[in-house]
Coordinates of N, CA and C in Angstrom, one line a residue:
M1060 N -41.7 28.6 -43.0 CA -42.5 29.3 -42.0 C -42.0 29.1 -40.6
R1061 N -41.7 27.9 -40.2 CA -41.1 27.7 -38.9 C -39.8 28.4 -38.7
G1062 N -38.9 28.3 -39.8 CA -37.6 28.9 -39.7 C -37.7 30.4 -39.5
Y1063 N -38.5 31.1 -40.3 CA -38.6 32.5 -40.1 C -39.3 32.9 -38.8
A1064 N -40.3 32.1 -38.4 CA -40.9 32.4 -37.1 C -39.9 32.3 -36.0
D1065 N -39.1 31.3 -36.0 CA -38.0 31.1 -35.0 C -37.0 32.3 -35.0
L1066 N -36.7 32.7 -36.2 CA -35.7 33.8 -36.4 C -36.3 35.1 -35.8
L1067 N -37.5 35.4 -36.1 CA -38.2 36.6 -35.5 C -38.3 36.5 -34.0
R1068 N -38.7 35.3 -33.5 CA -38.8 35.1 -32.0 C -37.5 35.3 -31.3
S1069 N -36.4 35.0 -32.0 CA -35.1 35.1 -31.3 C -34.6 36.5 -31.1
G1070 N -35.2 37.5 -31.8 CA -34.8 38.9 -31.7 C -33.7 39.3 -32.6
M1071 N -33.3 38.3 -33.5 CA -32.1 38.7 -34.3 C -32.4 39.8 -35.3
T1072 N -33.7 40.0 -35.6 CA -34.1 41.0 -36.6 C -34.6 42.3 -35.9
G1073 N -34.5 42.3 -34.6 CA -35.0 43.5 -33.9 C -35.8 43.1 -32.7
T1074 N -36.1 44.0 -31.9 CA -36.9 43.8 -30.7 C -38.3 43.3 -31.0
V1075 N -38.8 42.3 -30.3 CA -40.1 41.8 -30.5 C -40.9 42.0 -29.2
S1076 N -42.1 42.6 -29.4 CA -43.0 42.8 -28.2 C -43.6 41.5 -27.7
D1077 N -44.1 41.6 -26.5 CA -44.8 40.3 -26.0 C -46.0 39.9 -26.9
Q1078 N -46.7 40.9 -27.4 CA -47.8 40.5 -28.2 C -47.4 39.9 -29.5
Q1079 N -46.3 40.4 -30.1 CA -45.7 39.9 -31.3 C -45.2 38.5 -31.1
K1080 N -44.6 38.2 -29.9 CA -44.1 36.9 -29.6 C -45.3 35.9 -29.5
D1081 N -46.4 36.4 -28.9 CA -47.6 35.5 -28.9 C -48.1 35.1 -30.3
F1082 N -48.1 36.1 -31.2 CA -48.5 35.8 -32.5 C -47.5 34.9 -33.2
L1083 N -46.2 35.1 -33.0 CA -45.2 34.2 -33.6 C -45.3 32.8 -33.0
N1084 N -45.6 32.7 -31.8 CA -45.8 31.3 -31.2 C -47.0 30.6 -31.8
I1085 N -48.0 31.3 -32.1 CA -49.2 30.7 -32.8 C -48.8 30.3 -34.2
I1086 N -48.0 31.1 -34.9 CA -47.6 30.7 -36.3 C -46.7 29.4 -36.2
R1087 N -45.8 29.4 -35.2 CA -44.9 28.2 -35.1 C -45.7 27.0 -34.7
S1088 N -46.7 27.1 -33.8 CA -47.5 26.0 -33.4 C -48.3 25.4 -34.5
N1089 N -48.9 26.3 -35.3 CA -49.7 25.9 -36.4 C -48.9 25.3 -37.5
A1090 N -47.7 25.8 -37.7 CA -46.8 25.2 -38.7 C -46.4 23.8 -38.3
D1091 N -46.1 23.6 -37.0 CA -45.8 22.3 -36.5 C -47.0 21.3 -36.7
R1092 N -48.2 21.8 -36.4 CA -49.4 21.0 -36.6 C -49.6 20.6 -38.0
M1093 N -49.3 21.5 -38.9 CA -49.4 21.2 -40.4 C -48.4 20.2 -40.8
Q1094 N -47.2 20.2 -40.3 CA -46.2 19.3 -40.6 C -46.6 17.8 -40.2
V1095 N -47.2 17.7 -39.0 CA -47.7 16.4 -38.5 C -48.8 15.9 -39.5
I1096 N -49.7 16.8 -39.9 CA -50.8 16.3 -40.8 C -50.2 15.8 -42.1
I1097 N -49.2 16.6 -42.6 CA -48.5 16.2 -43.9 C -47.9 14.8 -43.8
E1098 N -47.1 14.6 -42.7 CA -46.4 13.3 -42.5 C -47.4 12.2 -42.3
D1099 N -48.6 12.4 -41.6 CA -49.6 11.4 -41.5 C -50.2 11.0 -42.8
L1100 N -50.5 12.0 -43.6 CA -51.0 11.7 -44.9 C -50.0 11.0 -45.8
R1101 N -48.8 11.3 -45.7 CA -47.8 10.6 -46.5 C -47.7 9.2 -46.1
D1102 N -47.7 8.9 -44.8 CA -47.6 7.6 -44.3 C -48.8 6.7 -44.7
I1103 N -50.0 7.3 -44.6 CA -51.2 6.6 -45.0 C -51.1 6.3 -46.5
A1104 N -50.6 7.2 -47.3 CA -50.5 6.9 -48.8 C -49.5 5.8 -49.0
R1105 N -48.4 5.7 -48.2 CA -47.5 4.6 -48.3 C -48.1 3.3 -47.9
I1106 N -48.9 3.4 -46.8 CA -49.6 2.1 -46.4 C -50.6 1.6 -47.5
D1107 N -51.3 2.5 -48.0 CA -52.3 2.2 -49.1 C -51.6 1.6 -50.3
A1108 N -50.4 2.1 -50.6 CA -49.6 1.6 -51.7 C -48.7 0.4 -51.3
Q1109 N -48.8 0.0 -50.1 CA -48.0 -1.1 -49.5 C -46.5 -0.8 -49.7
Q1110 N -46.1 0.4 -49.5 CA -44.8 0.9 -49.6 C -44.2 1.3 -48.3
L1111 N -44.9 1.2 -47.2 CA -44.4 1.6 -45.9 C -43.6 0.5 -45.3
R1112 N -42.3 0.5 -45.3 CA -41.5 -0.6 -44.9 C -40.6 -0.2 -43.7
I1113 N -40.3 -1.1 -42.9 CA -39.3 -0.9 -41.8 C -38.0 -1.6 -42.1
V1114 N -36.9 -1.2 -41.5 CA -35.6 -1.8 -41.7 C -35.2 -2.3 -40.2
P1115 N -35.5 -3.5 -39.9 CA -35.3 -4.0 -38.5 C -33.8 -4.3 -38.3
V1116 N -33.2 -3.7 -37.2 CA -31.9 -4.0 -36.8 C -31.9 -4.0 -35.2
P1117 N -30.9 -4.6 -34.6 CA -30.9 -4.5 -33.1 C -30.9 -3.0 -32.6
V1118 N -31.8 -2.7 -31.7 CA -32.0 -1.4 -31.2 C -32.0 -1.4 -29.7
N1119 N -31.4 -0.4 -29.1 CA -31.4 -0.2 -27.6 C -32.7 0.6 -27.4
F1120 N -33.7 -0.1 -26.7 CA -35.0 0.5 -26.6 C -35.0 1.7 -25.6
R1121 N -34.1 1.6 -24.6 CA -34.0 2.8 -23.7 C -33.7 4.1 -24.4
E1122 N -32.8 3.9 -25.5 CA -32.5 5.1 -26.3 C -33.7 5.6 -27.1
V1123 N -34.6 4.7 -27.5 CA -35.8 5.1 -28.2 C -36.7 5.9 -27.3
V1124 N -36.8 5.4 -26.0 CA -37.6 6.1 -25.0 C -37.0 7.5 -24.7
D1125 N -35.7 7.5 -24.5 CA -35.1 8.8 -24.1 C -35.3 9.9 -25.3
E1126 N -35.1 9.4 -26.5 CA -35.2 10.3 -27.6 C -36.7 10.8 -27.8
T1127 N -37.6 9.9 -27.5 CA -39.0 10.2 -27.6 C -39.4 11.3 -26.5
L1128 N -39.0 11.0 -25.3 CA -39.4 11.9 -24.2 C -38.8 13.2 -24.2
R1129 N -37.6 13.3 -24.7 CA -36.8 14.6 -24.6 C -37.6 15.8 -25.1
P1130 N -38.2 15.8 -26.2 CA -39.0 17.0 -26.6 C -40.3 17.2 -25.9
F1131 N -40.7 16.2 -25.1 CA -42.0 16.4 -24.4 C -41.7 16.9 -22.9
Q1132 N -40.5 17.0 -22.5 CA -40.2 17.3 -21.1 C -40.8 18.7 -20.8
Q1133 N -40.6 19.7 -21.6 CA -41.1 21.1 -21.4 C -42.6 21.2 -21.5
P1134 N -43.2 20.7 -22.6 CA -44.6 20.8 -22.7 C -45.4 20.1 -21.5
I1135 N -44.9 18.9 -21.1 CA -45.5 18.2 -20.0 C -45.3 19.0 -18.7
S1136 N -44.2 19.6 -18.5 CA -43.9 20.4 -17.3 C -44.8 21.7 -17.3
D1137 N -44.9 22.3 -18.5 CA -45.7 23.5 -18.6 C -47.2 23.3 -18.3
K1138 N -47.7 22.1 -18.6 CA -49.1 21.7 -18.4 C -49.3 21.2 -17.0
G1139 N -48.2 21.1 -16.2 CA -48.3 20.7 -14.8 C -48.5 19.2 -14.7
Q1140 N -48.1 18.4 -15.7 CA -48.3 17.0 -15.7 C -47.0 16.3 -15.1
H1141 N -47.1 15.0 -14.8 CA -46.0 14.3 -14.2 C -45.6 13.2 -15.2
L1142 N -44.3 13.0 -15.5 CA -43.8 12.0 -16.4 C -43.0 11.0 -15.6
V1143 N -43.3 9.7 -15.7 CA -42.6 8.7 -15.0 C -42.0 7.7 -16.0
N1144 N -40.7 7.6 -16.0 CA -40.1 6.7 -17.0 C -39.5 5.5 -16.2
N1145 N -40.2 4.3 -16.4 CA -39.8 3.1 -15.7 C -39.0 2.1 -16.5
V1146 N -38.5 2.6 -17.7 CA -37.8 1.7 -18.6 C -36.4 1.6 -18.2
D1147 N -35.9 0.4 -17.9 CA -34.6 0.1 -17.4 C -33.5 0.4 -18.5
D1148 N -32.3 0.7 -18.0 CA -31.2 0.9 -18.9 C -30.7 -0.4 -19.5
D1149 N -30.8 -1.5 -18.8 CA -30.2 -2.8 -19.2 C -31.2 -3.8 -19.8
L1150 N -32.2 -3.3 -20.5 CA -33.1 -4.2 -21.2 C -32.3 -4.8 -22.4
P1151 N -32.7 -6.0 -22.8 CA -32.1 -6.5 -24.0 C -32.5 -5.8 -25.2
Q1152 N -31.7 -5.9 -26.3 CA -32.0 -5.1 -27.5 C -33.3 -5.7 -28.2
V1153 N -34.0 -4.8 -28.9 CA -35.2 -5.3 -29.7 C -34.8 -5.2 -31.2
L1154 N -35.6 -6.0 -31.9 CA -35.3 -6.0 -33.4 C -36.3 -5.0 -34.0
G1155 N -35.9 -3.9 -34.4 CA -36.8 -2.9 -34.9 C -36.1 -1.8 -35.7
D1156 N -36.9 -0.9 -36.2 CA -36.5 0.3 -37.0 C -36.6 1.4 -36.0
K1157 N -35.4 2.0 -35.6 CA -35.4 3.0 -34.5 C -36.2 4.2 -34.8
V1158 N -36.2 4.7 -36.0 CA -36.9 5.9 -36.4 C -38.4 5.6 -36.3
R1159 N -38.9 4.5 -36.7 CA -40.3 4.1 -36.7 C -40.7 3.8 -35.2
L1160 N -39.9 3.2 -34.4 CA -40.2 3.0 -33.0 C -40.4 4.3 -32.3
I1161 N -39.5 5.3 -32.6 CA -39.7 6.6 -32.0 C -41.0 7.2 -32.4
Q1162 N -41.4 7.0 -33.7 CA -42.7 7.5 -34.2 C -43.8 6.9 -33.4
V1163 N -43.8 5.6 -33.2 CA -44.8 4.9 -32.4 C -44.9 5.4 -31.0
M1164 N -43.8 5.6 -30.3 CA -43.7 6.1 -29.0 C -44.2 7.5 -28.9
T1165 N -43.8 8.3 -29.9 CA -44.2 9.7 -29.9 C -45.7 9.9 -30.0
N1166 N -46.4 9.0 -30.8 CA -47.8 9.1 -31.0 C -48.5 8.8 -29.6
F1167 N -48.0 7.7 -29.0 CA -48.6 7.4 -27.7 C -48.4 8.5 -26.6
V1168 N -47.2 9.0 -26.5 CA -46.9 10.0 -25.5 C -47.6 11.3 -25.8
S1169 N -47.7 11.6 -27.1 CA -48.4 12.9 -27.5 C -49.9 12.8 -27.1
N1170 N -50.5 11.6 -27.4 CA -51.9 11.5 -27.0 C -52.1 11.5 -25.5
A1171 N -51.2 10.9 -24.8 CA -51.3 10.9 -23.3 C -51.2 12.3 -22.8
H1172 N -50.3 13.1 -23.4 CA -50.2 14.5 -23.0 C -51.4 15.4 -23.4
K1173 N -51.8 15.2 -24.6 CA -53.0 16.0 -25.1 C -54.3 15.7 -24.4
Y1174 N -54.5 14.5 -24.1 CA -55.8 14.1 -23.6 C -55.8 13.9 -22.1
S1175 N -54.8 14.5 -21.4 CA -54.8 14.4 -20.0 C -54.8 15.8 -19.4
P1176 N -55.4 16.1 -18.3 CA -55.4 17.4 -17.7 C -54.2 17.7 -16.9
A1177 N -54.1 18.9 -16.4 CA -53.0 19.3 -15.5 C -53.0 18.3 -14.3
E1178 N -51.9 18.1 -13.8 CA -51.7 17.2 -12.6 C -51.8 15.7 -13.0
A1179 N -52.1 15.4 -14.2 CA -52.2 14.0 -14.6 C -50.8 13.4 -14.7
T1180 N -50.7 12.0 -14.6 CA -49.4 11.3 -14.6 C -49.4 10.4 -15.9
I1181 N -48.2 10.5 -16.5 CA -48.0 9.7 -17.7 C -46.8 8.7 -17.4
T1182 N -47.1 7.4 -17.5 CA -46.1 6.5 -17.1 C -45.7 5.6 -18.3
V1183 N -44.4 5.5 -18.5 CA -43.9 4.6 -19.6 C -43.2 3.4 -18.9
D1184 N -43.5 2.2 -19.4 CA -42.9 1.0 -18.8 C -42.6 0.0 -19.9
A1185 N -41.7 -0.9 -19.6 CA -41.3 -1.9 -20.5 C -40.7 -3.1 -19.7
R1186 N -41.1 -4.3 -20.2 CA -40.6 -5.5 -19.5 C -40.5 -6.6 -20.6
V1187 N -39.7 -7.6 -20.3 CA -39.5 -8.7 -21.3 C -40.5 -9.8 -21.0
I1188 N -41.1 -10.3 -22.0 CA -42.0 -11.5 -21.9 C -41.4 -12.6 -22.8
E1189 N -41.5 -13.8 -22.3 CA -40.8 -14.9 -23.0 C -41.5 -15.6 -24.1
D1190 N -42.8 -15.6 -24.1 CA -43.5 -16.4 -25.2 C -44.6 -15.5 -25.9
E1191 N -44.1 -14.5 -26.6 CA -45.0 -13.7 -27.4 C -45.2 -14.3 -28.7
R1192 N -46.4 -14.3 -29.2 CA -46.8 -14.9 -30.5 C -46.7 -13.8 -31.6
D1193 N -46.0 -14.0 -32.7 CA -45.9 -13.1 -33.8 C -47.2 -13.3 -34.6
P1194 N -48.1 -12.2 -34.7 CA -49.4 -12.3 -35.4 C -49.2 -12.7 -36.8
Q1195 N -48.1 -12.3 -37.5 CA -47.9 -12.6 -38.9 C -47.4 -14.0 -39.2
S1196 N -46.4 -14.4 -38.5 CA -45.8 -15.8 -38.8 C -46.4 -16.9 -37.9
G1197 N -47.0 -16.5 -36.8 CA -47.5 -17.5 -35.8 C -46.4 -18.1 -34.9
R1198 N -45.1 -17.6 -35.1 CA -44.0 -18.1 -34.2 C -44.1 -17.4 -32.9
T1199 N -43.6 -18.1 -31.9 CA -43.5 -17.6 -30.5 C -42.1 -17.3 -30.2
G1200 N -41.8 -16.3 -29.3 CA -40.5 -16.1 -28.9 C -40.5 -14.9 -27.9
P1201 N -39.3 -14.5 -27.4 CA -39.3 -13.4 -26.4 C -39.5 -12.1 -27.1
A1202 N -40.1 -11.2 -26.4 CA -40.4 -9.8 -26.9 C -40.4 -8.8 -25.8
L1203 N -40.4 -7.6 -26.1 CA -40.5 -6.5 -25.1 C -42.0 -6.0 -25.1
H1204 N -42.6 -6.0 -24.0 CA -43.9 -5.5 -23.8 C -43.8 -4.1 -23.2
V1205 N -44.3 -3.1 -24.0 CA -44.2 -1.7 -23.7 C -45.6 -1.2 -23.4
S1206 N -45.7 -0.3 -22.3 CA -47.0 0.3 -22.0 C -46.8 1.8 -21.7
I1207 N -47.8 2.6 -22.2 CA -47.8 4.0 -21.9 C -49.2 4.3 -21.3
A1208 N -49.2 4.6 -20.0 CA -50.4 4.8 -19.2 C -50.6 6.3 -18.9
D1209 N -51.8 6.7 -18.9 CA -52.1 8.1 -18.5 C -53.3 8.1 -17.5
T1210 N -53.6 9.2 -16.9 CA -54.7 9.4 -16.0 C -55.6 10.5 -16.6
G1211 N -55.8 10.4 -17.9 CA -56.5 11.4 -18.6 C -58.0 11.1 -18.8
I1212 N -58.6 11.6 -19.9 CA -60.0 11.5 -20.1 C -60.5 10.2 -20.5
G1213 N -59.7 9.3 -20.9 CA -60.1 7.9 -21.2 C -61.0 7.8 -22.5
L1214 N -61.4 6.6 -22.8 CA -62.2 6.3 -24.0 C -63.4 5.5 -23.6
S1215 N -64.5 5.8 -24.3 CA -65.8 5.1 -24.1 C -65.7 3.7 -24.8
D1216 N -66.6 2.9 -24.4 CA -66.7 1.6 -25.1 C -66.9 1.7 -26.6
E1217 N -67.7 2.7 -27.0 CA -68.0 2.9 -28.4 C -66.7 3.4 -29.1
D1218 N -65.9 4.3 -28.5 CA -64.7 4.7 -29.0 C -63.7 3.6 -29.2
L1219 N -63.6 2.7 -28.2 CA -62.7 1.6 -28.2 C -63.0 0.6 -29.4
Q1220 N -64.3 0.5 -29.7 CA -64.7 -0.4 -30.8 C -64.2 0.1 -32.2
Q1221 N -64.1 1.5 -32.3 CA -63.7 2.1 -33.5 C -62.3 2.5 -33.7
L1222 N -61.5 2.5 -32.6 CA -60.2 3.1 -32.5 C -59.3 2.6 -33.6
F1223 N -59.1 1.3 -33.8 CA -58.2 0.7 -34.7 C -58.9 0.3 -36.0
R1224 N -60.1 0.7 -36.2 CA -60.9 0.2 -37.4 C -61.3 1.3 -38.3
V1225 N -61.5 2.5 -37.8 CA -62.0 3.6 -38.6 C -60.9 4.6 -38.9
R1226 N -60.7 4.9 -40.2 CA -59.7 5.9 -40.6 C -60.3 7.3 -40.3
Y1227 N -59.4 8.2 -39.9 CA -59.8 9.6 -39.5 C -60.7 9.5 -38.3
F1228 N -60.5 8.5 -37.5 CA -61.4 8.4 -36.3 C -61.0 9.5 -35.2
R1229 N -62.0 10.2 -34.8 CA -61.9 11.1 -33.7 C -62.9 10.7 -32.6
S1230 N -62.6 10.8 -31.4 CA -63.5 10.4 -30.3 C -64.7 11.4 -30.3
S1231 N -65.8 10.9 -29.9 CA -67.0 11.7 -29.7 C -66.9 12.6 -28.5
N1232 N -66.0 12.3 -27.6 CA -65.8 13.1 -26.4 C -65.4 14.5 -26.8
Q1233 N -66.1 15.5 -26.3 CA -65.9 16.9 -26.6 C -64.5 17.3 -26.2
Q1234 N -64.0 16.8 -25.1 CA -62.6 17.1 -24.6 C -61.6 16.7 -25.6
A1235 N -61.8 15.5 -26.2 CA -60.9 15.0 -27.3 C -61.1 15.8 -28.6
Q1236 N -62.3 16.2 -28.9 CA -62.6 17.0 -30.1 C -61.9 18.3 -30.1
D1237 N -61.7 18.9 -28.9 CA -61.1 20.2 -28.8 C -59.6 20.1 -29.1
Q1238 N -59.0 18.9 -29.1 CA -57.6 18.8 -29.4 C -57.3 18.6 -30.9
P1239 N -56.2 19.2 -31.4 CA -56.0 19.0 -32.9 C -55.5 17.6 -33.2
G1240 N -55.8 17.2 -34.4 CA -55.3 15.9 -34.8 C -56.0 15.4 -36.1
T1241 N -55.4 14.5 -36.8 CA -56.0 14.0 -38.1 C -56.8 12.8 -37.9
G1242 N -56.7 12.1 -36.8 CA -57.4 10.8 -36.7 C -56.7 9.7 -37.4
L1243 N -55.5 9.9 -37.9 CA -54.8 8.9 -38.6 C -53.7 8.2 -37.8
G1244 N -53.3 8.9 -36.7 CA -52.1 8.5 -36.0 C -52.2 7.0 -35.5
M1245 N -53.3 6.6 -34.9 CA -53.4 5.3 -34.3 C -53.4 4.2 -35.4
M1246 N -54.0 4.5 -36.6 CA -53.9 3.5 -37.6 C -52.5 3.3 -38.1
I1247 N -51.8 4.4 -38.3 CA -50.4 4.3 -38.7 C -49.6 3.6 -37.7
T1248 N -49.8 3.9 -36.4 CA -49.1 3.3 -35.3 C -49.3 1.8 -35.3
Q1249 N -50.6 1.4 -35.5 CA -50.9 -0.1 -35.5 C -50.2 -0.7 -36.6
H1250 N -50.2 -0.1 -37.8 CA -49.5 -0.7 -39.0 C -48.0 -0.9 -38.7
L1251 N -47.4 0.1 -38.1 CA -45.9 0.1 -37.7 C -45.6 -1.1 -36.7
V1252 N -46.5 -1.2 -35.7 CA -46.3 -2.2 -34.7 C -46.4 -3.6 -35.4
E1253 N -47.4 -3.8 -36.2 CA -47.6 -5.1 -36.9 C -46.4 -5.3 -37.9
Q1254 N -45.9 -4.3 -38.5 CA -44.7 -4.5 -39.4 C -43.5 -5.0 -38.6
H1255 N -43.5 -4.7 -37.4 CA -42.4 -5.2 -36.5 C -42.6 -6.6 -36.0
G1256 N -43.8 -7.1 -36.3 CA -44.1 -8.5 -35.8 C -44.7 -8.4 -34.4
G1257 N -45.2 -7.3 -34.0 CA -45.8 -7.1 -32.7 C -47.3 -6.9 -32.8
R1258 N -47.9 -6.7 -31.6 CA -49.3 -6.5 -31.6 C -49.6 -5.2 -30.7
L1259 N -50.8 -4.7 -30.8 CA -51.1 -3.4 -30.2 C -52.5 -3.6 -29.6
W1260 N -52.7 -3.1 -28.3 CA -54.0 -3.1 -27.7 C -54.1 -2.0 -26.7
V1261 N -55.3 -1.8 -26.2 CA -55.5 -0.7 -25.3 C -56.5 -1.1 -24.2
E1262 N -56.3 -0.6 -23.0 CA -57.2 -0.7 -21.9 C -57.6 0.7 -21.5
S1263 N -58.9 1.0 -21.4 CA -59.3 2.4 -21.1 C -60.7 2.4 -20.5
E1264 N -60.9 3.4 -19.7 CA -62.3 3.7 -19.1 C -62.5 5.2 -19.2
L1265 N -63.7 5.5 -19.6 CA -64.0 6.9 -19.8 C -63.9 7.6 -18.4
G1266 N -63.1 8.7 -18.5 CA -62.9 9.5 -17.2 C -61.8 9.0 -16.3
S1267 N -61.2 7.8 -16.7 CA -60.2 7.2 -15.8 C -58.9 6.9 -16.4
G1268 N -58.7 7.4 -17.6 CA -57.4 7.3 -18.3 C -57.3 6.1 -19.2
S1269 N -56.2 5.9 -19.8 CA -55.9 4.9 -20.8 C -54.5 4.3 -20.7
T1270 N -54.4 3.0 -21.0 CA -53.1 2.4 -21.1 C -53.0 1.7 -22.5
F1271 N -52.0 2.2 -23.3 CA -51.7 1.6 -24.6 C -50.6 0.6 -24.4
H1272 N -50.7 -0.6 -25.0 CA -49.7 -1.6 -24.9 C -49.3 -2.0 -26.4
F1273 N -48.0 -2.3 -26.5 CA -47.5 -3.0 -27.7 C -46.3 -3.8 -27.5
T1274 N -46.1 -4.8 -28.4 CA -44.9 -5.6 -28.2 C -44.0 -5.5 -29.4
V1275 N -42.7 -5.7 -29.2 CA -41.8 -5.8 -30.3 C -40.8 -6.9 -30.0
P1276 N -40.4 -7.7 -31.0 CA -39.6 -8.9 -30.7 C -38.2 -8.5 -30.3
L1277 N -37.6 -9.3 -29.5 CA -36.2 -9.1 -29.1 C -35.2 -9.5 -30.2
A1278 N -34.1 -8.8 -30.3 CA -33.1 -9.1 -31.3 C -32.2 -10.2 -30.8
P1279 N -31.5 -10.9 -31.7 CA -30.5 -11.8 -31.3 C -29.5 -11.1 -30.4
Q1280 N -29.2 -11.5 -29.2 CA -28.5 -10.7 -28.3 C -27.0 -10.6 -28.5
N1281 N -26.5 -11.3 -29.5 CA -25.0 -11.2 -29.7 C -24.7 -10.2 -30.8
E1282 N -25.7 -9.4 -31.3 CA -25.5 -8.3 -32.3 C -25.4 -7.0 -31.6
P1283 N -24.6 -6.0 -32.1 CA -24.5 -4.7 -31.5 C -25.8 -3.9 -31.8
A1284 N -26.2 -3.1 -30.9 CA -27.4 -2.2 -31.0 C -27.0 -1.0 -31.8
T1285 N -28.0 -0.4 -32.5 CA -27.7 0.9 -33.2 C -28.3 2.0 -32.4

C-alpha cells in the first residue's frame, strides 16, 4: 500500500491533482500507522513469550540520536515546533543494541512531537553519570543518562501512576486521546531499557510538558563502536 501510494504521488503513472494527492497522503499516513501497530503487537507478543532479546555491543550514542531525529526533522518543522539536540559528539560508547536504542528514542521523540502544540520545544540531552545501579544485577558503574523533554500537554498524577503499569494505556486527557496510538509503546520501551540494564522514569505536570529519562550502561572504552 505504501509503495503504490508513493508511486502514484510521484506522478510516474500520470498527473495527480491536488485533491488526489491529499487522498494519497491519507492512505500513506494510515499505512504507516498500521505498520506501527503491527510492530508494537509483534514486540508485545515477543515480550510475553520472553523472546524479545537485545544484542549489546559498543555503540556511538550520538549516531543513535542522529538516526532517530533525521525522519522527524520535517514533521517537527511542519508543526512549527523547535528541536534542540544537546547530545555531544564525543560521548563515550554505550553498551547496547543500536536498532533497539533507536526504537526507544523514536518512541520518546514521537510522543513529544505528537503531544506538543505548535511552537513547543523538544530537547534531547545526554550526560555521563559515574555510579548508576543496574536494576537487574545490583552492580553499579558508569552509564549514560538520556533525557527527552517537551513543553507539551503533560501528564496528570493519575496518568503517571498508570503509565508503566497498564497495557494499552491511553491518557484520559482528550488532547492525548485525539492522537493515534496503541498504548503499547511505553511498556515496550520500558522493557527494552531494562533489557539494557538501565532504568526509565518520567517527570511531568499537566499542561507544562514532560521529561522522560533513561539510562544505558557505558561500554568498555577500548572496543570499537558499531
